[in-house]
């Protein structure tokens, strides 16, 4: 009867989600004669196949899947939810420990800080206080953590609260993972909860309302709310990275993405269809407005500092923004498309910006032009020109195309 009931339950239960990001928390590691290193654990979030390249986290040791067994049966593919034994080539068993995670390369980032929702057991012997030291259990790993309470001074037995965990050892965790906390001494199980942000931006201010609202959105929000929070956390990033951070299943992620694009809460920054699996750059509306304002501020300040220059050089602008070439190019393309900036070859300016000379500067320019007209084949030197009109004015004339330097000392006027 028990087996029949279990089979009935399994038939009605939906399959474990396949997010194409397999991870296997390692609960055993050993060596088998003739095979080498073997690790075991419960696979989640994606399939593993024989021949896959893998890495052991948090150390980042690379290897390859030599063979797979699920429930003592040899397989070519292990699916999410299955107990798996993985024979790894190229990795020494002594370099792996219980609690490490096997994953595909570059898909997970170990963390020493996590944001989480926590519920203290009602029969706990005492309340939980800020800066309490606890034992943290997740997957197959265990480490010591310093607990920071967010939005409260303490959590009473039977109550819930937001916490930020500062971990002694790095772990691999993602949004939605369950965990357990224990008191180190005297030993006592305190309770547990779910991870809400596995890569927080930093150490939160304890009573920051924006942080608390963001965590609430992750905990209770719709798929659209969760995807938008992931976008806000990553800033400008490829769609697939934002979806991966959100931990949404493919169908929900696609629906949420389309909803947010429709209402302009998410903005594509590159040409193409921003599907959930695409590599196209995208940004939340709030992050885009911040980036846009920063660019316009820098360009405006450049105009004020150098009024006789047509615009800020592209490379100087990129350096001030401290952005990767790809993101910088995408931001500029979007700003050019909505006419927020003007592109002048190698410089960027605000629309309508023009170089304007004073009456005195204009008079000096006209006088210099007459010198060139009087001696077209023996024009004044660069140094003489700078003496007559000033270095900044001459630079503006050259940038505007009226004069053409042919060497450090020689300059000609364009006819």
mmCIF file of C-alpha atoms in Angstrom:
data_model
loop_
_atom_site.group_PDB
_atom_site.id
_atom_site.type_symbol
_atom_site.label_atom_id
_atom_site.label_comp_id
_atom_site.label_asym_id
_atom_site.label_seq_id
_atom_site.Cartn_x
_atom_site.Cartn_y
_atom_site.Cartn_z
ATOM 1 C CA UNK A 1 0.000 0.000 0.000
ATOM 2 C CA UNK A 2 2.824 2.382 0.849
ATOM 3 C CA UNK A 3 4.495 1.811 -2.518
ATOM 4 C CA UNK A 4 1.194 2.290 -4.354
ATOM 5 C CA UNK A 5 0.526 5.550 -2.521
ATOM 6 C CA UNK A 6 4.034 6.811 -3.259
ATOM 7 C CA UNK A 7 3.651 5.936 -6.951
ATOM 8 C CA UNK A 8 0.302 7.722 -7.052
ATOM 9 C CA UNK A 9 1.785 10.851 -5.506
ATOM 10 C CA UNK A 10 4.731 10.826 -7.911
ATOM 11 C CA UNK A 11 2.419 10.540 -10.928
ATOM 12 C CA UNK A 12 0.506 13.670 -9.942
ATOM 13 C CA UNK A 13 3.544 15.711 -8.886
ATOM 14 C CA UNK A 14 5.073 17.979 -11.508
ATOM 15 C CA UNK A 15 8.605 17.256 -12.711
ATOM 16 C CA UNK A 16 11.544 19.078 -11.146
ATOM 17 C CA UNK A 17 12.325 22.247 -13.132
ATOM 18 C CA UNK A 18 15.145 22.044 -15.668
ATOM 19 C CA UNK A 19 16.786 25.484 -15.772
ATOM 20 C CA UNK A 20 19.757 24.222 -17.804
ATOM 21 C CA UNK A 21 21.991 25.061 -14.819
ATOM 22 C CA UNK A 22 22.697 21.704 -13.139
ATOM 23 C CA UNK A 23 24.178 21.634 -9.644
ATOM 24 C CA UNK A 24 24.850 18.738 -7.357
ATOM 25 C CA UNK A 25 25.622 19.389 -3.680
ATOM 26 C CA UNK A 26 28.227 16.748 -2.856
ATOM 27 C CA UNK A 27 27.412 14.623 0.210
ATOM 28 C CA UNK A 28 29.988 11.886 -0.430
ATOM 29 C CA UNK A 29 33.327 11.704 -2.209
ATOM 30 C CA UNK A 30 35.465 8.601 -2.666
ATOM 31 C CA UNK A 31 37.803 6.814 -5.059
ATOM 32 C CA UNK A 32 36.942 3.612 -6.945
ATOM 33 C CA UNK A 33 39.680 1.381 -8.316
ATOM 34 C CA UNK A 34 39.780 1.647 -12.100
ATOM 35 C CA UNK A 35 37.454 4.652 -12.154
ATOM 36 C CA UNK A 36 39.012 7.354 -9.980
ATOM 37 C CA UNK A 37 37.076 10.098 -8.221
ATOM 38 C CA UNK A 38 33.358 9.632 -7.578
ATOM 39 C CA UNK A 39 30.957 12.090 -5.930
ATOM 40 C CA UNK A 40 27.324 11.616 -4.988
ATOM 41 C CA UNK A 41 24.417 13.947 -4.336
ATOM 42 C CA UNK A 42 20.930 14.965 -5.437
ATOM 43 C CA UNK A 43 20.897 16.763 -8.788
ATOM 44 C CA UNK A 44 18.797 19.896 -9.277
ATOM 45 C CA UNK A 45 18.147 22.672 -11.813
ATOM 46 C CA UNK A 46 19.392 20.837 -14.898
ATOM 47 C CA UNK A 47 20.666 17.669 -16.535
ATOM 48 C CA UNK A 48 24.158 16.229 -16.402
ATOM 49 C CA UNK A 49 25.493 14.182 -19.301
ATOM 50 C CA UNK A 50 28.506 11.967 -19.772
ATOM 51 C CA UNK A 51 31.285 14.079 -21.259
ATOM 52 C CA UNK A 52 30.096 17.376 -19.722
ATOM 53 C CA UNK A 53 32.787 19.734 -18.483
ATOM 54 C CA UNK A 54 32.190 20.530 -14.813
ATOM 55 C CA UNK A 55 33.744 22.477 -11.961
ATOM 56 C CA UNK A 56 33.815 21.902 -8.227
ATOM 57 C CA UNK A 57 32.789 24.979 -6.260
ATOM 58 C CA UNK A 58 33.775 27.033 -4.356
ATOM 59 C CA UNK A 59 37.356 26.100 -5.338
ATOM 60 C CA UNK A 60 36.636 26.232 -9.093
ATOM 61 C CA UNK A 61 38.474 22.979 -9.891
ATOM 62 C CA UNK A 62 37.699 21.842 -13.471
ATOM 63 C CA UNK A 63 37.037 18.279 -14.574
ATOM 64 C CA UNK A 64 34.847 16.198 -16.880
ATOM 65 C CA UNK A 65 32.012 13.717 -16.326
ATOM 66 C CA UNK A 66 33.423 10.289 -17.115
ATOM 67 C CA UNK A 67 30.369 8.312 -16.088
ATOM 68 C CA UNK A 68 26.967 8.601 -14.374
ATOM 69 C CA UNK A 69 24.817 6.367 -12.210
ATOM 70 C CA UNK A 70 21.340 7.116 -10.896
ATOM 71 C CA UNK A 71 19.891 4.755 -8.321
ATOM 72 C CA UNK A 72 22.762 2.295 -9.010
ATOM 73 C CA UNK A 73 21.970 2.158 -12.737
ATOM 74 C CA UNK A 74 24.437 3.414 -15.352
ATOM 75 C CA UNK A 75 23.033 6.339 -17.357
ATOM 76 C CA UNK A 76 24.182 8.706 -20.064
ATOM 77 C CA UNK A 77 22.011 11.531 -18.656
ATOM 78 C CA UNK A 78 20.973 12.346 -15.084
ATOM 79 C CA UNK A 79 17.818 14.453 -14.694
ATOM 80 C CA UNK A 80 16.877 16.995 -12.000
ATOM 81 C CA UNK A 81 15.652 15.392 -8.798
ATOM 82 C CA UNK A 82 17.617 12.182 -9.192
ATOM 83 C CA UNK A 83 20.236 10.810 -6.841
ATOM 84 C CA UNK A 84 23.401 10.659 -8.907
ATOM 85 C CA UNK A 85 26.891 9.254 -8.617
ATOM 86 C CA UNK A 86 29.276 11.133 -10.875
ATOM 87 C CA UNK A 87 32.632 9.736 -11.926
ATOM 88 C CA UNK A 88 34.880 12.743 -12.594
ATOM 89 C CA UNK A 89 38.113 12.679 -14.548
ATOM 90 C CA UNK A 90 40.868 15.201 -13.971
ATOM 91 C CA UNK A 91 40.007 15.879 -10.304
ATOM 92 C CA UNK A 92 41.745 14.426 -7.263
ATOM 93 C CA UNK A 93 39.346 13.154 -4.585
ATOM 94 C CA UNK A 94 41.486 14.804 -1.897
ATOM 95 C CA UNK A 95 40.663 18.227 -3.359
ATOM 96 C CA UNK A 96 36.900 17.736 -2.840
ATOM 97 C CA UNK A 97 35.017 17.883 0.451
ATOM 98 C CA UNK A 98 31.458 17.276 1.550
ATOM 99 C CA UNK A 99 29.405 20.410 0.942
ATOM 100 C CA UNK A 100 31.164 21.358 -2.295
ATOM 101 C CA UNK A 101 28.938 21.734 -5.348
ATOM 102 C CA UNK A 102 29.427 20.199 -8.777
ATOM 103 C CA UNK A 103 28.162 22.414 -11.606
ATOM 104 C CA UNK A 104 28.886 23.437 -15.165
ATOM 105 C CA UNK A 105 31.633 26.062 -15.474
ATOM 106 C CA UNK A 106 30.710 29.735 -15.011
ATOM 107 C CA UNK A 107 27.067 29.150 -14.077
ATOM 108 C CA UNK A 108 27.224 29.697 -10.308
ATOM 109 C CA UNK A 109 29.073 32.192 -8.151
ATOM 110 C CA UNK A 110 30.005 31.181 -4.572
ATOM 111 C CA UNK A 111 28.951 33.707 -1.941
ATOM 112 C CA UNK A 112 29.851 34.654 1.610
ATOM 113 C CA UNK A 113 26.815 36.875 2.102
ATOM 114 C CA UNK A 114 23.135 35.922 1.724
ATOM 115 C CA UNK A 115 19.777 37.621 2.306
ATOM 116 C CA UNK A 116 17.069 35.339 3.668
ATOM 117 C CA UNK A 117 13.680 34.973 5.308
ATOM 118 C CA UNK A 118 13.919 33.151 8.643
ATOM 119 C CA UNK A 119 11.404 31.602 11.025
ATOM 120 C CA UNK A 120 12.476 30.894 14.602
ATOM 121 C CA UNK A 121 10.935 27.731 16.044
ATOM 122 C CA UNK A 122 8.242 28.413 18.632
ATOM 123 C CA UNK A 123 9.970 26.151 21.163
ATOM 124 C CA UNK A 124 13.363 27.887 20.800
ATOM 125 C CA UNK A 125 14.875 28.637 24.205
ATOM 126 C CA UNK A 126 15.572 32.313 23.433
ATOM 127 C CA UNK A 127 14.957 35.025 20.867
ATOM 128 C CA UNK A 128 17.402 35.592 18.022
ATOM 129 C CA UNK A 129 19.406 38.807 18.254
ATOM 130 C CA UNK A 130 21.523 40.908 15.937
ATOM 131 C CA UNK A 131 25.103 39.658 15.546
ATOM 132 C CA UNK A 132 24.324 36.195 16.972
ATOM 133 C CA UNK A 133 26.712 33.512 15.763
ATOM 134 C CA UNK A 134 24.975 30.494 14.223
ATOM 135 C CA UNK A 135 25.677 27.302 12.311
ATOM 136 C CA UNK A 136 24.370 27.531 8.752
ATOM 137 C CA UNK A 137 23.314 24.401 6.806
ATOM 138 C CA UNK A 138 22.416 24.442 3.106
ATOM 139 C CA UNK A 139 22.577 21.613 0.584
ATOM 140 C CA UNK A 140 25.269 19.367 2.021
ATOM 141 C CA UNK A 141 27.414 22.192 3.408
ATOM 142 C CA UNK A 142 27.836 23.523 6.937
ATOM 143 C CA UNK A 143 29.597 26.688 8.040
ATOM 144 C CA UNK A 144 29.583 29.333 10.757
ATOM 145 C CA UNK A 145 27.689 32.549 10.081
ATOM 146 C CA UNK A 146 27.248 35.927 11.738
ATOM 147 C CA UNK A 147 23.591 36.852 11.656
ATOM 148 C CA UNK A 148 22.456 40.418 10.954
ATOM 149 C CA UNK A 149 18.804 41.236 11.639
ATOM 150 C CA UNK A 150 17.094 43.525 9.110
ATOM 151 C CA UNK A 151 14.182 45.719 10.156
ATOM 152 C CA UNK A 152 14.026 44.429 13.750
ATOM 153 C CA UNK A 153 16.015 44.274 16.972
ATOM 154 C CA UNK A 154 15.222 40.598 17.582
ATOM 155 C CA UNK A 155 13.097 37.669 16.379
ATOM 156 C CA UNK A 156 10.920 36.045 19.008
ATOM 157 C CA UNK A 157 10.223 32.263 19.113
ATOM 158 C CA UNK A 158 7.493 31.431 16.589
ATOM 159 C CA UNK A 159 8.088 34.649 14.619
ATOM 160 C CA UNK A 160 9.657 35.454 11.257
ATOM 161 C CA UNK A 161 12.060 38.109 10.078
ATOM 162 C CA UNK A 162 14.587 39.210 7.480
ATOM 163 C CA UNK A 163 18.227 38.368 8.018
ATOM 164 C CA UNK A 164 21.537 38.848 6.264
ATOM 165 C CA UNK A 165 24.088 36.097 6.832
ATOM 166 C CA UNK A 166 27.829 36.776 6.786
ATOM 167 C CA UNK A 167 29.432 33.365 6.180
ATOM 168 C CA UNK A 168 32.850 32.159 7.269
ATOM 169 C CA UNK A 169 33.120 29.897 4.213
ATOM 170 C CA UNK A 170 31.779 30.502 0.704
ATOM 171 C CA UNK A 171 28.753 28.440 -0.346
ATOM 172 C CA UNK A 172 26.778 27.959 -3.531
ATOM 173 C CA UNK A 173 23.171 29.014 -3.020
ATOM 174 C CA UNK A 174 20.382 30.483 -5.129
ATOM 175 C CA UNK A 175 17.081 32.244 -4.514
ATOM 176 C CA UNK A 176 14.505 29.835 -3.103
ATOM 177 C CA UNK A 177 16.963 27.408 -1.506
ATOM 178 C CA UNK A 178 15.980 26.166 1.946
ATOM 179 C CA UNK A 179 18.423 26.313 4.820
ATOM 180 C CA UNK A 180 18.630 25.542 8.561
ATOM 181 C CA UNK A 181 20.243 27.464 11.426
ATOM 182 C CA UNK A 182 21.504 25.920 14.650
ATOM 183 C CA UNK A 183 22.953 27.525 17.757
ATOM 184 C CA UNK A 184 26.595 26.397 18.127
ATOM 185 C CA UNK A 185 26.648 26.107 21.906
ATOM 186 C CA UNK A 186 24.662 24.770 23.575
ATOM 187 C CA UNK A 187 23.567 22.903 20.462
ATOM 188 C CA UNK A 188 20.005 23.758 19.422
ATOM 189 C CA UNK A 189 18.084 23.832 16.146
ATOM 190 C CA UNK A 190 16.776 27.379 15.745
ATOM 191 C CA UNK A 191 14.707 27.141 12.584
ATOM 192 C CA UNK A 192 15.105 27.853 8.902
ATOM 193 C CA UNK A 193 13.699 29.519 5.845
ATOM 194 C CA UNK A 194 14.476 30.365 2.228
ATOM 195 C CA UNK A 195 17.256 32.310 0.549
ATOM 196 C CA UNK A 196 15.838 35.462 -1.045
ATOM 197 C CA UNK A 197 18.957 37.019 -2.578
ATOM 198 C CA UNK A 198 22.035 34.880 -3.173
ATOM 199 C CA UNK A 199 24.179 37.767 -4.447
ATOM 200 C CA UNK A 200 23.218 40.909 -2.471
ATOM 201 C CA UNK A 201 24.933 44.111 -3.554
ATOM 202 C CA UNK A 202 26.580 44.589 -0.181
ATOM 203 C CA UNK A 203 26.092 44.845 3.540
ATOM 204 C CA UNK A 204 22.657 46.342 4.091
ATOM 205 C CA UNK A 205 21.742 49.132 6.445
ATOM 206 C CA UNK A 206 19.588 47.322 8.949
ATOM 207 C CA UNK A 207 16.529 49.567 8.743
ATOM 208 C CA UNK A 208 16.688 50.610 5.075
ATOM 209 C CA UNK A 209 13.075 50.622 3.811
ATOM 210 C CA UNK A 210 14.117 50.133 0.169
ATOM 211 C CA UNK A 211 16.004 46.945 1.098
ATOM 212 C CA UNK A 212 13.049 45.582 3.050
ATOM 213 C CA UNK A 213 10.616 46.357 0.207
ATOM 214 C CA UNK A 214 12.915 44.643 -2.283
ATOM 215 C CA UNK A 215 13.063 41.518 -0.119
ATOM 216 C CA UNK A 216 9.278 41.519 0.284
ATOM 217 C CA UNK A 217 8.900 41.687 -3.502
ATOM 218 C CA UNK A 218 11.176 38.681 -3.892
ATOM 219 C CA UNK A 219 9.259 36.758 -1.244
ATOM 220 C CA UNK A 220 5.680 37.539 -2.225
ATOM 221 C CA UNK A 221 5.855 39.034 -5.682
ATOM 222 C CA UNK A 222 4.581 37.751 -8.983
ATOM 223 C CA UNK A 223 7.005 36.404 -11.593
ATOM 224 C CA UNK A 224 7.148 39.935 -13.037
ATOM 225 C CA UNK A 225 8.080 41.389 -9.637
ATOM 226 C CA UNK A 226 10.793 38.766 -9.169
ATOM 227 C CA UNK A 227 12.258 39.279 -12.655
ATOM 228 C CA UNK A 228 12.269 43.055 -12.166
ATOM 229 C CA UNK A 229 14.082 42.708 -8.830
ATOM 230 C CA UNK A 230 16.684 40.517 -10.530
ATOM 231 C CA UNK A 231 17.134 43.173 -13.229
ATOM 232 C CA UNK A 232 17.519 45.900 -10.610
ATOM 233 C CA UNK A 233 20.120 43.824 -8.797
ATOM 234 C CA UNK A 234 22.239 43.159 -11.905
ATOM 235 C CA UNK A 235 21.854 46.521 -13.622
ATOM 236 C CA UNK A 236 22.528 46.392 -17.359
ATOM 237 C CA UNK A 237 23.008 42.712 -18.190
ATOM 238 C CA UNK A 238 22.119 40.006 -20.748
ATOM 239 C CA UNK A 239 18.527 38.803 -20.489
ATOM 240 C CA UNK A 240 19.598 35.223 -19.814
ATOM 241 C CA UNK A 241 21.685 36.303 -16.796
ATOM 242 C CA UNK A 242 18.750 38.234 -15.311
ATOM 243 C CA UNK A 243 16.457 35.231 -15.845
ATOM 244 C CA UNK A 244 19.031 32.920 -14.280
ATOM 245 C CA UNK A 245 19.260 35.151 -11.212
ATOM 246 C CA UNK A 246 15.461 35.281 -10.895
ATOM 247 C CA UNK A 247 15.276 31.464 -10.680
ATOM 248 C CA UNK A 248 12.020 31.518 -12.660
ATOM 249 C CA UNK A 249 11.035 28.562 -14.804
ATOM 250 C CA UNK A 250 11.261 29.135 -18.561
ATOM 251 C CA UNK A 251 7.523 29.670 -19.203
ATOM 252 C CA UNK A 252 7.076 32.045 -16.268
ATOM 253 C CA UNK A 253 10.243 33.919 -17.175
ATOM 254 C CA UNK A 254 9.133 34.408 -20.783
ATOM 255 C CA UNK A 255 5.686 35.648 -19.727
ATOM 256 C CA UNK A 256 7.137 38.004 -17.101
ATOM 257 C CA UNK A 257 9.709 39.346 -19.571
ATOM 258 C CA UNK A 258 7.050 40.150 -22.166
ATOM 259 C CA UNK A 259 4.866 41.863 -19.549
ATOM 260 C CA UNK A 260 7.729 44.057 -18.337
ATOM 261 C CA UNK A 261 8.791 44.960 -21.882
ATOM 262 C CA UNK A 262 5.227 45.904 -22.782
ATOM 263 C CA UNK A 263 4.942 48.416 -19.930
ATOM 264 C CA UNK A 264 8.547 49.641 -20.384
ATOM 265 C CA UNK A 265 9.656 48.443 -16.961
ATOM 266 C CA UNK A 266 12.443 46.648 -18.821
ATOM 267 C CA UNK A 267 14.190 48.278 -21.770
ATOM 268 C CA UNK A 268 16.178 46.439 -24.466
ATOM 269 C CA UNK A 269 19.479 48.165 -25.232
ATOM 270 C CA UNK A 270 20.497 46.162 -28.302
ATOM 271 C CA UNK A 271 18.800 45.196 -31.555
ATOM 272 C CA UNK A 272 16.957 41.894 -31.599
ATOM 273 C CA UNK A 273 14.183 40.003 -29.845
ATOM 274 C CA UNK A 274 14.881 39.881 -26.073
ATOM 275 C CA UNK A 275 13.688 36.338 -25.338
ATOM 276 C CA UNK A 276 14.367 34.755 -21.943
ATOM 277 C CA UNK A 277 17.298 32.752 -23.333
ATOM 278 C CA UNK A 278 18.854 35.587 -25.342
ATOM 279 C CA UNK A 279 22.182 37.305 -24.745
ATOM 280 C CA UNK A 280 20.821 40.783 -25.548
ATOM 281 C CA UNK A 281 21.498 43.539 -23.036
ATOM 282 C CA UNK A 282 18.516 44.818 -21.092
ATOM 283 C CA UNK A 283 17.972 47.198 -18.166
ATOM 284 C CA UNK A 284 15.239 48.058 -15.704
ATOM 285 C CA UNK A 285 13.628 51.462 -16.223
ATOM 286 C CA UNK A 286 15.032 52.789 -12.946
ATOM 287 C CA UNK A 287 18.560 51.589 -13.720
ATOM 288 C CA UNK A 288 18.348 53.009 -17.239
ATOM 289 C CA UNK A 289 17.262 56.418 -15.957
ATOM 290 C CA UNK A 290 20.214 56.427 -13.533
ATOM 291 C CA UNK A 291 22.665 55.506 -16.310
ATOM 292 C CA UNK A 292 21.127 58.076 -18.677
ATOM 293 C CA UNK A 293 21.320 60.853 -16.090
ATOM 294 C CA UNK A 294 24.968 60.012 -15.372
ATOM 295 C CA UNK A 295 25.944 60.242 -19.052
ATOM 296 C CA UNK A 296 24.125 63.543 -19.560
ATOM 297 C CA UNK A 297 25.682 64.970 -16.389
ATOM 298 C CA UNK A 298 29.214 64.123 -17.539
ATOM 299 C CA UNK A 299 28.630 65.574 -21.020
ATOM 300 C CA UNK A 300 27.048 68.722 -19.578
ATOM 301 C CA UNK A 301 29.937 69.256 -17.155
ATOM 302 C CA UNK A 302 32.404 68.837 -20.027
ATOM 303 C CA UNK A 303 30.607 71.561 -22.020
ATOM 304 C CA UNK A 304 30.806 73.916 -19.049
ATOM 305 C CA UNK A 305 34.490 73.207 -18.439
ATOM 306 C CA UNK A 306 35.485 73.314 -22.130
ATOM 307 C CA UNK A 307 32.965 75.595 -23.882
ATOM 308 C CA UNK A 308 35.137 75.850 -27.003
ATOM 309 C CA UNK A 309 35.171 72.072 -27.609
ATOM 310 C CA UNK A 310 32.523 70.397 -29.718
ATOM 311 C CA UNK A 311 32.066 67.535 -27.280
ATOM 312 C CA UNK A 312 33.689 65.060 -24.938
ATOM 313 C CA UNK A 313 35.861 62.403 -26.610
ATOM 314 C CA UNK A 314 34.176 58.990 -26.597
ATOM 315 C CA UNK A 315 37.087 57.304 -24.855
ATOM 316 C CA UNK A 316 37.138 59.927 -22.111
ATOM 317 C CA UNK A 317 33.406 59.460 -21.541
ATOM 318 C CA UNK A 318 33.795 55.656 -21.376
ATOM 319 C CA UNK A 319 36.641 56.039 -18.879
ATOM 320 C CA UNK A 320 34.570 58.288 -16.612
ATOM 321 C CA UNK A 321 31.598 55.896 -16.707
ATOM 322 C CA UNK A 322 33.812 52.873 -15.941
ATOM 323 C CA UNK A 323 31.771 50.586 -18.203
ATOM 324 C CA UNK A 324 32.661 47.658 -20.425
ATOM 325 C CA UNK A 325 32.907 48.509 -24.154
ATOM 326 C CA UNK A 326 29.736 46.537 -24.902
ATOM 327 C CA UNK A 327 27.561 48.248 -22.280
ATOM 328 C CA UNK A 328 29.005 51.675 -23.133
ATOM 329 C CA UNK A 329 28.194 51.161 -26.827
ATOM 330 C CA UNK A 330 24.656 49.996 -25.995
ATOM 331 C CA UNK A 331 23.966 53.010 -23.756
ATOM 332 C CA UNK A 332 25.223 55.468 -26.363
ATOM 333 C CA UNK A 333 23.189 53.793 -29.106
ATOM 334 C CA UNK A 334 20.013 54.114 -27.036
ATOM 335 C CA UNK A 335 20.731 57.763 -26.166
ATOM 336 C CA UNK A 336 21.423 58.565 -29.820
ATOM 337 C CA UNK A 337 18.202 56.834 -30.875
ATOM 338 C CA UNK A 338 16.074 58.974 -28.539
ATOM 339 C CA UNK A 339 18.084 62.131 -29.400
ATOM 340 C CA UNK A 340 19.340 62.644 -25.839
ATOM 341 C CA UNK A 341 22.880 63.117 -27.184
ATOM 342 C CA UNK A 342 24.519 63.978 -30.500
ATOM 343 C CA UNK A 343 27.347 61.964 -32.016
ATOM 344 C CA UNK A 344 30.058 63.966 -33.732
ATOM 345 C CA UNK A 345 32.469 61.373 -35.030
ATOM 346 C CA UNK A 346 34.823 60.762 -32.094
ATOM 347 C CA UNK A 347 33.035 63.112 -29.675
ATOM 348 C CA UNK A 348 29.693 63.175 -27.876
ATOM 349 C CA UNK A 349 27.713 66.333 -27.132
ATOM 350 C CA UNK A 350 24.312 67.479 -25.967
ATOM 351 C CA UNK A 351 21.830 68.271 -28.771
ATOM 352 C CA UNK A 352 22.045 71.910 -29.813
ATOM 353 C CA UNK A 353 25.478 72.471 -28.303
ATOM 354 C CA UNK A 354 27.488 74.906 -30.404
ATOM 355 C CA UNK A 355 30.858 76.528 -29.987
ATOM 356 C CA UNK A 356 30.346 80.276 -29.586
ATOM 357 C CA UNK A 357 33.160 82.806 -29.684
ATOM 358 C CA UNK A 358 33.147 86.183 -27.940
ATOM 359 C CA UNK A 359 33.370 89.331 -30.009
ATOM 360 C CA UNK A 360 37.059 89.645 -29.122
ATOM 361 C CA UNK A 361 37.761 86.027 -30.064
ATOM 362 C CA UNK A 362 35.870 86.435 -33.344
ATOM 363 C CA UNK A 363 37.890 89.549 -34.187
ATOM 364 C CA UNK A 364 41.144 87.672 -33.547
ATOM 365 C CA UNK A 365 39.946 84.819 -35.744
ATOM 366 C CA UNK A 366 39.140 87.173 -38.645
ATOM 367 C CA UNK A 367 42.579 88.779 -38.309
ATOM 368 C CA UNK A 368 44.234 85.352 -38.415
ATOM 369 C CA UNK A 369 42.252 84.354 -41.497
ATOM 370 C CA UNK A 370 43.531 87.460 -43.317
ATOM 371 C CA UNK A 371 47.105 86.397 -42.540
ATOM 372 C CA UNK A 372 46.427 83.035 -44.210
ATOM 373 C CA UNK A 373 44.824 84.769 -47.209
ATOM 374 C CA UNK A 374 47.817 87.069 -47.573
ATOM 375 C CA UNK A 375 50.338 84.195 -47.463
ATOM 376 C CA UNK A 376 48.577 80.984 -48.548
ATOM 377 C CA UNK A 377 51.842 79.134 -49.248
ATOM 378 C CA UNK A 378 53.725 80.467 -46.232
ATOM 379 C CA UNK A 379 51.103 80.509 -43.468
ATOM 380 C CA UNK A 380 51.737 81.403 -39.812
ATOM 381 C CA UNK A 381 53.157 78.620 -37.663
ATOM 382 C CA UNK A 382 51.040 76.774 -35.114
ATOM 383 C CA UNK A 383 52.805 78.708 -32.359
ATOM 384 C CA UNK A 384 52.060 82.047 -34.049
ATOM 385 C CA UNK A 385 48.407 81.067 -34.470
ATOM 386 C CA UNK A 386 48.162 80.169 -30.779
ATOM 387 C CA UNK A 387 49.699 83.531 -29.891
ATOM 388 C CA UNK A 388 47.179 85.381 -32.090
ATOM 389 C CA UNK A 389 43.930 83.675 -31.027
ATOM 390 C CA UNK A 390 44.774 81.472 -28.026
ATOM 391 C CA UNK A 391 45.257 77.718 -27.791
ATOM 392 C CA UNK A 392 41.616 76.928 -26.989
ATOM 393 C CA UNK A 393 40.248 79.006 -29.855
ATOM 394 C CA UNK A 394 42.701 77.491 -32.325
ATOM 395 C CA UNK A 395 41.750 74.027 -31.091
ATOM 396 C CA UNK A 396 38.089 74.839 -31.694
ATOM 397 C CA UNK A 397 38.888 76.065 -35.216
ATOM 398 C CA UNK A 398 40.765 72.851 -35.975
ATOM 399 C CA UNK A 399 37.994 70.704 -34.466
ATOM 400 C CA UNK A 400 35.433 72.645 -36.512
ATOM 401 C CA UNK A 401 37.369 71.928 -39.706
ATOM 402 C CA UNK A 402 38.460 75.454 -40.626
ATOM 403 C CA UNK A 403 42.146 74.736 -40.118
ATOM 404 C CA UNK A 404 44.153 71.594 -40.775
ATOM 405 C CA UNK A 405 47.418 70.855 -38.958
ATOM 406 C CA UNK A 406 49.847 68.898 -41.111
ATOM 407 C CA UNK A 407 52.605 68.674 -38.490
ATOM 408 C CA UNK A 408 53.428 69.950 -35.009
ATOM 409 C CA UNK A 409 54.534 73.306 -36.517
ATOM 410 C CA UNK A 410 52.639 73.681 -39.787
ATOM 411 C CA UNK A 411 48.946 74.463 -40.245
ATOM 412 C CA UNK A 412 46.879 75.278 -43.313
ATOM 413 C CA UNK A 413 43.480 76.862 -43.739
ATOM 414 C CA UNK A 414 40.940 74.757 -45.611
ATOM 415 C CA UNK A 415 39.862 76.451 -48.805
#
